[in-house]
mmCIF file of C-alpha atoms in Angstrom:
data_model
loop_
_atom_site.group_PDB
_atom_site.id
_atom_site.type_symbol
_atom_site.label_atom_id
_atom_site.label_comp_id
_atom_site.label_asym_id
_atom_site.label_seq_id
_atom_site.Cartn_x
_atom_site.Cartn_y
_atom_site.Cartn_z
ATOM 1 C CA MET A 9 157.946 96.836 103.611
ATOM 2 C CA SER A 10 154.509 95.447 102.005
ATOM 3 C CA TYR A 11 152.931 98.502 103.710
ATOM 4 C CA LEU A 12 155.607 100.906 102.529
ATOM 5 C CA TRP A 13 154.972 99.840 99.083
ATOM 6 C CA LEU A 14 151.222 100.332 99.517
ATOM 7 C CA SER A 15 151.923 104.015 100.981
ATOM 8 C CA ILE A 16 153.872 104.658 97.935
ATOM 9 C CA LYS A 17 151.236 103.560 95.367
ATOM 10 C CA LEU A 18 148.934 105.667 97.595
ATOM 11 C CA GLN A 19 150.818 108.760 96.638
ATOM 12 C CA PHE A 20 149.712 108.597 93.249
ATOM 13 C CA ARG A 21 145.897 109.302 94.443
ATOM 14 C CA VAL A 22 146.654 112.942 94.226
ATOM 15 C CA PRO A 23 147.280 113.371 90.375
ATOM 16 C CA VAL A 24 147.723 116.922 90.597
ATOM 17 C CA SER A 25 150.415 116.617 93.197
ATOM 18 C CA VAL A 26 152.103 113.562 91.047
ATOM 19 C CA PHE A 27 151.875 115.610 87.901
ATOM 20 C CA PHE A 28 153.829 118.637 89.754
ATOM 21 C CA ALA A 29 156.229 116.418 91.505
ATOM 22 C CA LEU A 30 157.210 114.059 88.444
ATOM 23 C CA LEU A 31 156.180 115.508 85.120
ATOM 24 C CA PHE A 32 155.564 119.388 85.567
ATOM 25 C CA PRO A 33 159.666 119.663 86.397
ATOM 26 C CA LEU A 34 160.453 117.567 83.032
ATOM 27 C CA ILE A 35 158.059 119.576 80.854
ATOM 28 C CA MET A 36 159.562 122.738 82.293
ATOM 29 C CA MET A 37 163.282 121.551 81.495
ATOM 30 C CA PHE A 38 162.131 120.533 78.262
ATOM 31 C CA ALA A 39 160.719 123.951 77.443
ATOM 32 C CA MET A 40 163.283 126.025 78.761
ATOM 33 C CA VAL A 41 166.514 124.342 77.497
ATOM 34 C CA SER A 42 164.951 123.668 74.072
ATOM 35 C CA SER A 43 163.708 127.310 73.789
ATOM 36 C CA TYR A 44 166.977 129.008 74.845
ATOM 37 C CA GLY A 45 169.252 126.151 73.761
ATOM 38 C CA ASN A 46 171.721 124.156 75.971
ATOM 39 C CA PHE A 47 174.558 126.966 75.610
ATOM 40 C CA GLU A 48 177.829 126.692 77.478
ATOM 41 C CA ILE A 49 177.867 128.810 80.744
ATOM 42 C CA GLY A 50 181.789 128.232 81.312
ATOM 43 C CA ASN A 51 184.305 125.633 82.705
ATOM 44 C CA GLY A 52 182.437 122.763 80.356
ATOM 45 C CA TYR A 53 179.129 123.316 81.966
ATOM 46 C CA HIS A 54 176.058 124.187 79.937
ATOM 47 C CA PHE A 55 172.593 125.968 80.809
ATOM 48 C CA VAL A 56 171.107 122.409 81.764
ATOM 49 C CA ASP A 57 173.428 122.120 84.705
ATOM 50 C CA LYS A 58 171.960 125.336 86.176
ATOM 51 C CA TYR A 59 168.273 124.912 85.164
ATOM 52 C CA PHE A 60 168.166 121.412 86.575
ATOM 53 C CA LEU A 61 168.339 122.844 90.010
ATOM 54 C CA ILE A 62 165.259 124.785 89.422
ATOM 55 C CA SER A 63 163.436 121.813 88.112
ATOM 56 C CA THR A 64 164.534 119.754 90.953
ATOM 57 C CA GLY A 65 163.047 122.343 93.500
ATOM 58 C CA MET A 66 159.877 122.638 91.568
ATOM 59 C CA GLY A 67 159.474 118.809 92.030
ATOM 60 C CA MET A 68 160.114 118.502 95.494
ATOM 61 C CA LEU A 69 157.745 121.332 96.540
ATOM 62 C CA PRO A 70 154.420 119.645 95.660
ATOM 63 C CA ILE A 71 154.898 116.808 97.868
ATOM 64 C CA SER A 72 155.441 118.782 100.988
ATOM 65 C CA LEU A 73 152.765 121.410 100.192
ATOM 66 C CA ILE A 74 150.122 119.304 98.386
ATOM 67 C CA SER A 75 150.423 115.680 98.950
ATOM 68 C CA PHE A 76 151.568 115.577 102.555
ATOM 69 C CA PRO A 77 148.887 118.259 103.876
ATOM 70 C CA ILE A 78 146.313 116.214 102.076
ATOM 71 C CA TRP A 79 147.434 112.812 103.486
ATOM 72 C CA ILE A 80 147.538 114.507 107.394
ATOM 73 C CA GLY A 81 143.978 116.103 106.849
ATOM 74 C CA GLU A 82 142.422 113.008 105.493
ATOM 75 C CA ASN A 83 143.623 110.851 108.397
ATOM 76 C CA LEU A 84 142.324 113.439 111.128
ATOM 77 C CA GLN A 85 139.227 113.844 109.399
ATOM 78 C CA ASN A 86 138.439 110.213 108.652
ATOM 79 C CA LYS A 87 140.192 109.168 111.977
ATOM 80 C CA SER A 88 141.374 106.098 110.197
ATOM 81 C CA TYR A 89 144.407 105.604 112.338
ATOM 82 C CA LYS A 90 142.296 105.626 115.490
ATOM 83 C CA ARG A 91 139.902 103.014 114.062
ATOM 84 C CA LEU A 92 142.902 100.797 112.957
ATOM 85 C CA GLU A 93 144.186 101.135 116.562
ATOM 86 C CA TYR A 94 141.345 99.522 117.964
ATOM 87 C CA PHE A 95 142.523 96.202 115.829
ATOM 88 C CA GLY A 96 145.778 96.018 117.475
ATOM 89 C CA ILE A 97 147.678 97.551 114.476
ATOM 90 C CA ASN A 98 150.894 99.354 115.240
ATOM 91 C CA ILE A 99 149.899 102.884 114.385
ATOM 92 C CA SER A 100 153.496 104.261 114.925
ATOM 93 C CA LYS A 101 154.905 101.868 112.564
ATOM 94 C CA MET A 102 152.220 102.732 109.819
ATOM 95 C CA ILE A 103 152.969 106.492 110.290
ATOM 96 C CA SER A 104 156.646 105.947 110.040
ATOM 97 C CA PHE A 105 156.200 104.185 106.899
ATOM 98 C CA ASP A 106 153.827 106.746 105.372
ATOM 99 C CA ILE A 107 156.241 109.565 106.150
ATOM 100 C CA LEU A 108 159.051 107.545 104.687
ATOM 101 C CA SER A 109 157.098 107.176 101.527
ATOM 102 C CA TYR A 110 157.089 110.753 100.750
ATOM 103 C CA VAL A 111 160.971 110.940 101.494
ATOM 104 C CA LEU A 112 161.208 108.247 98.887
ATOM 105 C CA LEU A 113 158.955 110.140 96.478
ATOM 106 C CA THR A 114 160.951 113.424 97.040
ATOM 107 C CA ILE A 115 164.310 111.088 96.231
ATOM 108 C CA MET A 116 162.402 109.619 92.900
ATOM 109 C CA SER A 117 161.782 113.365 91.971
ATOM 110 C CA ILE A 118 165.259 114.243 92.238
ATOM 111 C CA LEU A 119 166.429 110.989 90.482
ATOM 112 C CA VAL A 120 163.796 111.361 87.364
ATOM 113 C CA ASN A 121 165.157 115.003 86.894
ATOM 114 C CA ILE A 122 168.850 113.575 87.127
ATOM 115 C CA ILE A 123 168.243 110.776 84.442
ATOM 116 C CA PHE A 124 165.954 112.933 82.039
ATOM 117 C CA GLY A 125 168.707 115.574 81.941
ATOM 118 C CA PHE A 126 171.615 113.136 81.652
ATOM 119 C CA PHE A 127 169.899 111.271 78.711
ATOM 120 C CA VAL A 128 168.193 114.240 77.102
ATOM 121 C CA TYR A 129 170.681 116.919 77.570
ATOM 122 C CA ASN A 130 173.895 115.162 78.679
ATOM 123 C CA LEU A 131 173.550 116.798 82.270
ATOM 124 C CA THR A 132 176.996 116.822 84.158
ATOM 125 C CA ILE A 133 176.894 114.136 86.915
ATOM 126 C CA PRO A 134 179.071 115.091 89.904
ATOM 127 C CA SER A 135 181.449 112.470 91.917
ATOM 128 C CA SER A 136 179.574 110.274 94.224
ATOM 129 C CA ILE A 137 180.239 112.138 97.252
ATOM 130 C CA TYR A 138 178.853 115.565 96.015
ATOM 131 C CA LEU A 139 175.981 113.813 94.341
ATOM 132 C CA ILE A 140 175.174 112.125 97.811
ATOM 133 C CA LEU A 141 175.502 115.567 99.555
ATOM 134 C CA PHE A 142 173.508 117.249 97.040
ATOM 135 C CA ILE A 143 170.898 114.681 97.378
ATOM 136 C CA LEU A 144 170.717 114.823 101.448
ATOM 137 C CA GLN A 145 170.760 118.573 101.689
ATOM 138 C CA CYS A 146 167.787 118.671 99.056
ATOM 139 C CA LEU A 147 165.843 116.118 101.502
ATOM 140 C CA TYR A 148 166.889 118.213 104.681
ATOM 141 C CA CYS A 149 165.343 120.897 102.887
ATOM 142 C CA ASN A 150 162.206 119.137 102.124
ATOM 143 C CA LEU A 151 162.041 117.695 105.759
ATOM 144 C CA VAL A 152 161.417 121.542 106.919
ATOM 145 C CA VAL A 153 158.843 122.052 104.251
ATOM 146 C CA LEU A 154 157.116 118.786 105.200
ATOM 147 C CA VAL A 155 157.124 120.332 108.666
ATOM 148 C CA PHE A 156 155.395 123.422 107.366
ATOM 149 C CA GLY A 157 152.939 121.336 105.388
ATOM 150 C CA SER A 158 151.792 119.417 108.621
ATOM 151 C CA ILE A 159 151.185 122.861 110.219
ATOM 152 C CA ILE A 160 148.867 123.702 107.104
ATOM 153 C CA ALA A 161 147.244 120.511 107.703
ATOM 154 C CA LEU A 162 146.450 120.920 111.343
ATOM 155 C CA LEU A 163 145.448 124.670 110.863
ATOM 156 C CA VAL A 164 143.028 123.809 107.941
ATOM 157 C CA LYS A 165 140.706 121.443 108.817
ATOM 158 C CA ASN A 166 138.624 121.310 105.553
ATOM 159 C CA THR A 167 140.597 119.099 103.457
ATOM 160 C CA ARG A 168 138.687 120.668 100.364
ATOM 161 C CA ILE A 169 140.766 123.787 100.995
ATOM 162 C CA LEU A 170 143.992 122.098 101.372
ATOM 163 C CA MET A 171 144.684 121.623 97.676
ATOM 164 C CA PRO A 172 143.841 125.090 96.480
ATOM 165 C CA MET A 173 145.959 126.527 99.515
ATOM 166 C CA GLY A 174 148.642 124.334 98.577
ATOM 167 C CA MET A 175 148.718 125.308 95.098
ATOM 168 C CA ILE A 176 148.738 128.956 96.278
ATOM 169 C CA PHE A 177 151.858 128.396 98.482
ATOM 170 C CA LEU A 178 153.382 126.318 95.695
ATOM 171 C CA PHE A 179 153.342 129.108 93.013
ATOM 172 C CA SER A 180 154.205 131.681 95.531
ATOM 173 C CA THR A 181 157.280 130.101 96.358
ATOM 174 C CA TYR A 182 158.016 129.309 92.478
ATOM 175 C CA ILE A 183 157.876 133.104 91.867
ATOM 176 C CA LEU A 184 159.854 134.067 95.246
ATOM 177 C CA THR A 185 162.628 131.531 94.290
ATOM 178 C CA GLY A 186 163.138 132.553 90.530
ATOM 179 C CA ALA A 187 161.602 129.162 89.247
ATOM 180 C CA PHE A 188 160.060 130.972 86.167
ATOM 181 C CA SER A 189 162.915 133.642 85.770
ATOM 182 C CA SER A 190 166.404 134.459 86.981
ATOM 183 C CA PHE A 191 166.690 135.008 90.818
ATOM 184 C CA SER A 192 168.751 137.951 90.203
ATOM 185 C CA GLU A 193 166.152 139.647 87.886
ATOM 186 C CA LEU A 194 163.381 139.342 90.302
ATOM 187 C CA PRO A 195 162.454 142.768 92.144
ATOM 188 C CA LYS A 196 164.397 143.324 95.197
ATOM 189 C CA SER A 197 161.403 143.027 97.441
ATOM 190 C CA PHE A 198 161.203 139.279 96.243
ATOM 191 C CA GLN A 199 164.716 138.888 96.549
ATOM 192 C CA ASN A 200 164.853 139.888 100.133
ATOM 193 C CA ILE A 201 161.837 137.298 100.847
ATOM 194 C CA GLY A 202 163.371 134.408 98.792
ATOM 195 C CA LYS A 203 166.565 134.815 100.709
ATOM 196 C CA PHE A 204 164.599 133.183 103.773
ATOM 197 C CA LEU A 205 163.166 130.386 101.875
ATOM 198 C CA PRO A 206 165.714 127.404 101.847
ATOM 199 C CA ILE A 207 164.330 125.871 98.807
ATOM 200 C CA LYS A 208 165.867 129.192 97.163
ATOM 201 C CA TYR A 209 169.392 127.892 98.027
ATOM 202 C CA VAL A 210 168.411 124.251 96.449
ATOM 203 C CA MET A 211 167.288 126.064 93.304
ATOM 204 C CA ASN A 212 169.924 128.415 92.941
ATOM 205 C CA ASN A 213 173.075 128.103 95.466
ATOM 206 C CA PHE A 214 173.582 124.393 95.334
ATOM 207 C CA PHE A 215 174.965 125.027 91.700
ATOM 208 C CA ASP A 216 178.264 125.135 93.574
ATOM 209 C CA ILE A 217 177.876 121.820 94.855
ATOM 210 C CA TRP A 218 176.952 120.263 91.536
ATOM 211 C CA ILE A 219 180.084 121.574 90.082
ATOM 212 C CA GLU A 220 182.074 120.318 93.147
ATOM 213 C CA LYS A 221 183.176 123.623 94.314
ATOM 214 C CA TYR A 222 182.174 122.573 97.816
ATOM 215 C CA LEU A 223 180.413 119.957 99.764
ATOM 216 C CA LEU A 224 178.193 121.986 101.872
ATOM 217 C CA ASP A 225 176.112 125.144 101.926
ATOM 218 C CA PHE A 226 176.561 126.185 105.412
ATOM 219 C CA LYS A 227 174.398 129.494 105.096
ATOM 220 C CA PHE A 228 171.702 127.050 103.753
ATOM 221 C CA LEU A 229 172.049 124.720 106.443
ATOM 222 C CA ILE A 230 172.029 127.403 109.350
ATOM 223 C CA LEU A 231 168.828 128.960 108.028
ATOM 224 C CA ASN A 232 167.092 125.436 107.407
ATOM 225 C CA THR A 233 167.820 124.292 110.931
ATOM 226 C CA VAL A 234 166.631 127.687 112.410
ATOM 227 C CA LEU A 235 163.476 127.488 110.500
ATOM 228 C CA GLY A 236 163.164 123.884 111.158
ATOM 229 C CA VAL A 237 163.307 124.320 114.953
ATOM 230 C CA VAL A 238 161.004 127.617 114.796
ATOM 231 C CA LEU A 239 158.333 125.515 112.895
ATOM 232 C CA GLY A 240 158.857 122.272 114.691
ATOM 233 C CA LEU A 241 158.219 124.287 118.035
ATOM 234 C CA PHE A 242 155.249 125.834 116.394
ATOM 235 C CA LEU A 243 153.760 122.268 115.162
ATOM 236 C CA LEU A 244 154.079 120.859 118.617
ATOM 237 C CA THR A 245 152.306 123.737 120.234
ATOM 238 C CA ILE A 246 149.491 123.377 117.560
ATOM 239 C CA TYR A 247 149.311 119.636 118.238
ATOM 240 C CA LEU A 248 149.057 120.028 121.900
ATOM 241 C CA ILE A 249 146.373 122.409 121.800
ATOM 242 C CA ARG A 250 144.332 120.573 119.309
ATOM 243 C CA LYS A 251 144.952 117.402 121.703
ATOM 244 C CA LYS A 252 143.508 119.226 124.567
#
């Protein structure tokens, strides 16, 4: 557990990623809800209950598209795990704890959004089963994005390029998923692309989970699973090629 704590602390060595994962979503929530007002959208729900989903997705992405690829890239470049292996250290355990730390950081990002929304704007909190399944489906989405981040890290060998490339993917995804405007108001071409991004469902469709309309978003689950399998096979292929 001590190494897990160390891994979590090391997450904060990428200030840009930490800013976008924990602070930027709160700043956007404050700016948007304060600007438009926390008006009622029906059935006792308010604007914050809708925008909260967007800020949640905005916080999840930097972890997978910036922090995680940089971590992989630095370890590949420095060959730190190989050096530690010579001293008899359990590398598999270390890698598992490192990956777990990114999952915990994602959970932290989601919870910080919930807490901020609740105390500042009286965000509606669903019953425990809906809340748990909401978080689990967010994590499932983030798992696939982590796989995509791994692919970026393996394809781009220069760690200096990983940061700007991650930022490009980050803001491109923000645009295609309606982070800065309503998804329905985006150009049709953007909407057609966004429909194939699982994070779009987290930032828009998961509202029906939050208001306890249904427990699972099956369309999201199918899309996320298919993309996960495809990206997983692609990642495995790249890894085997590099290993040879």
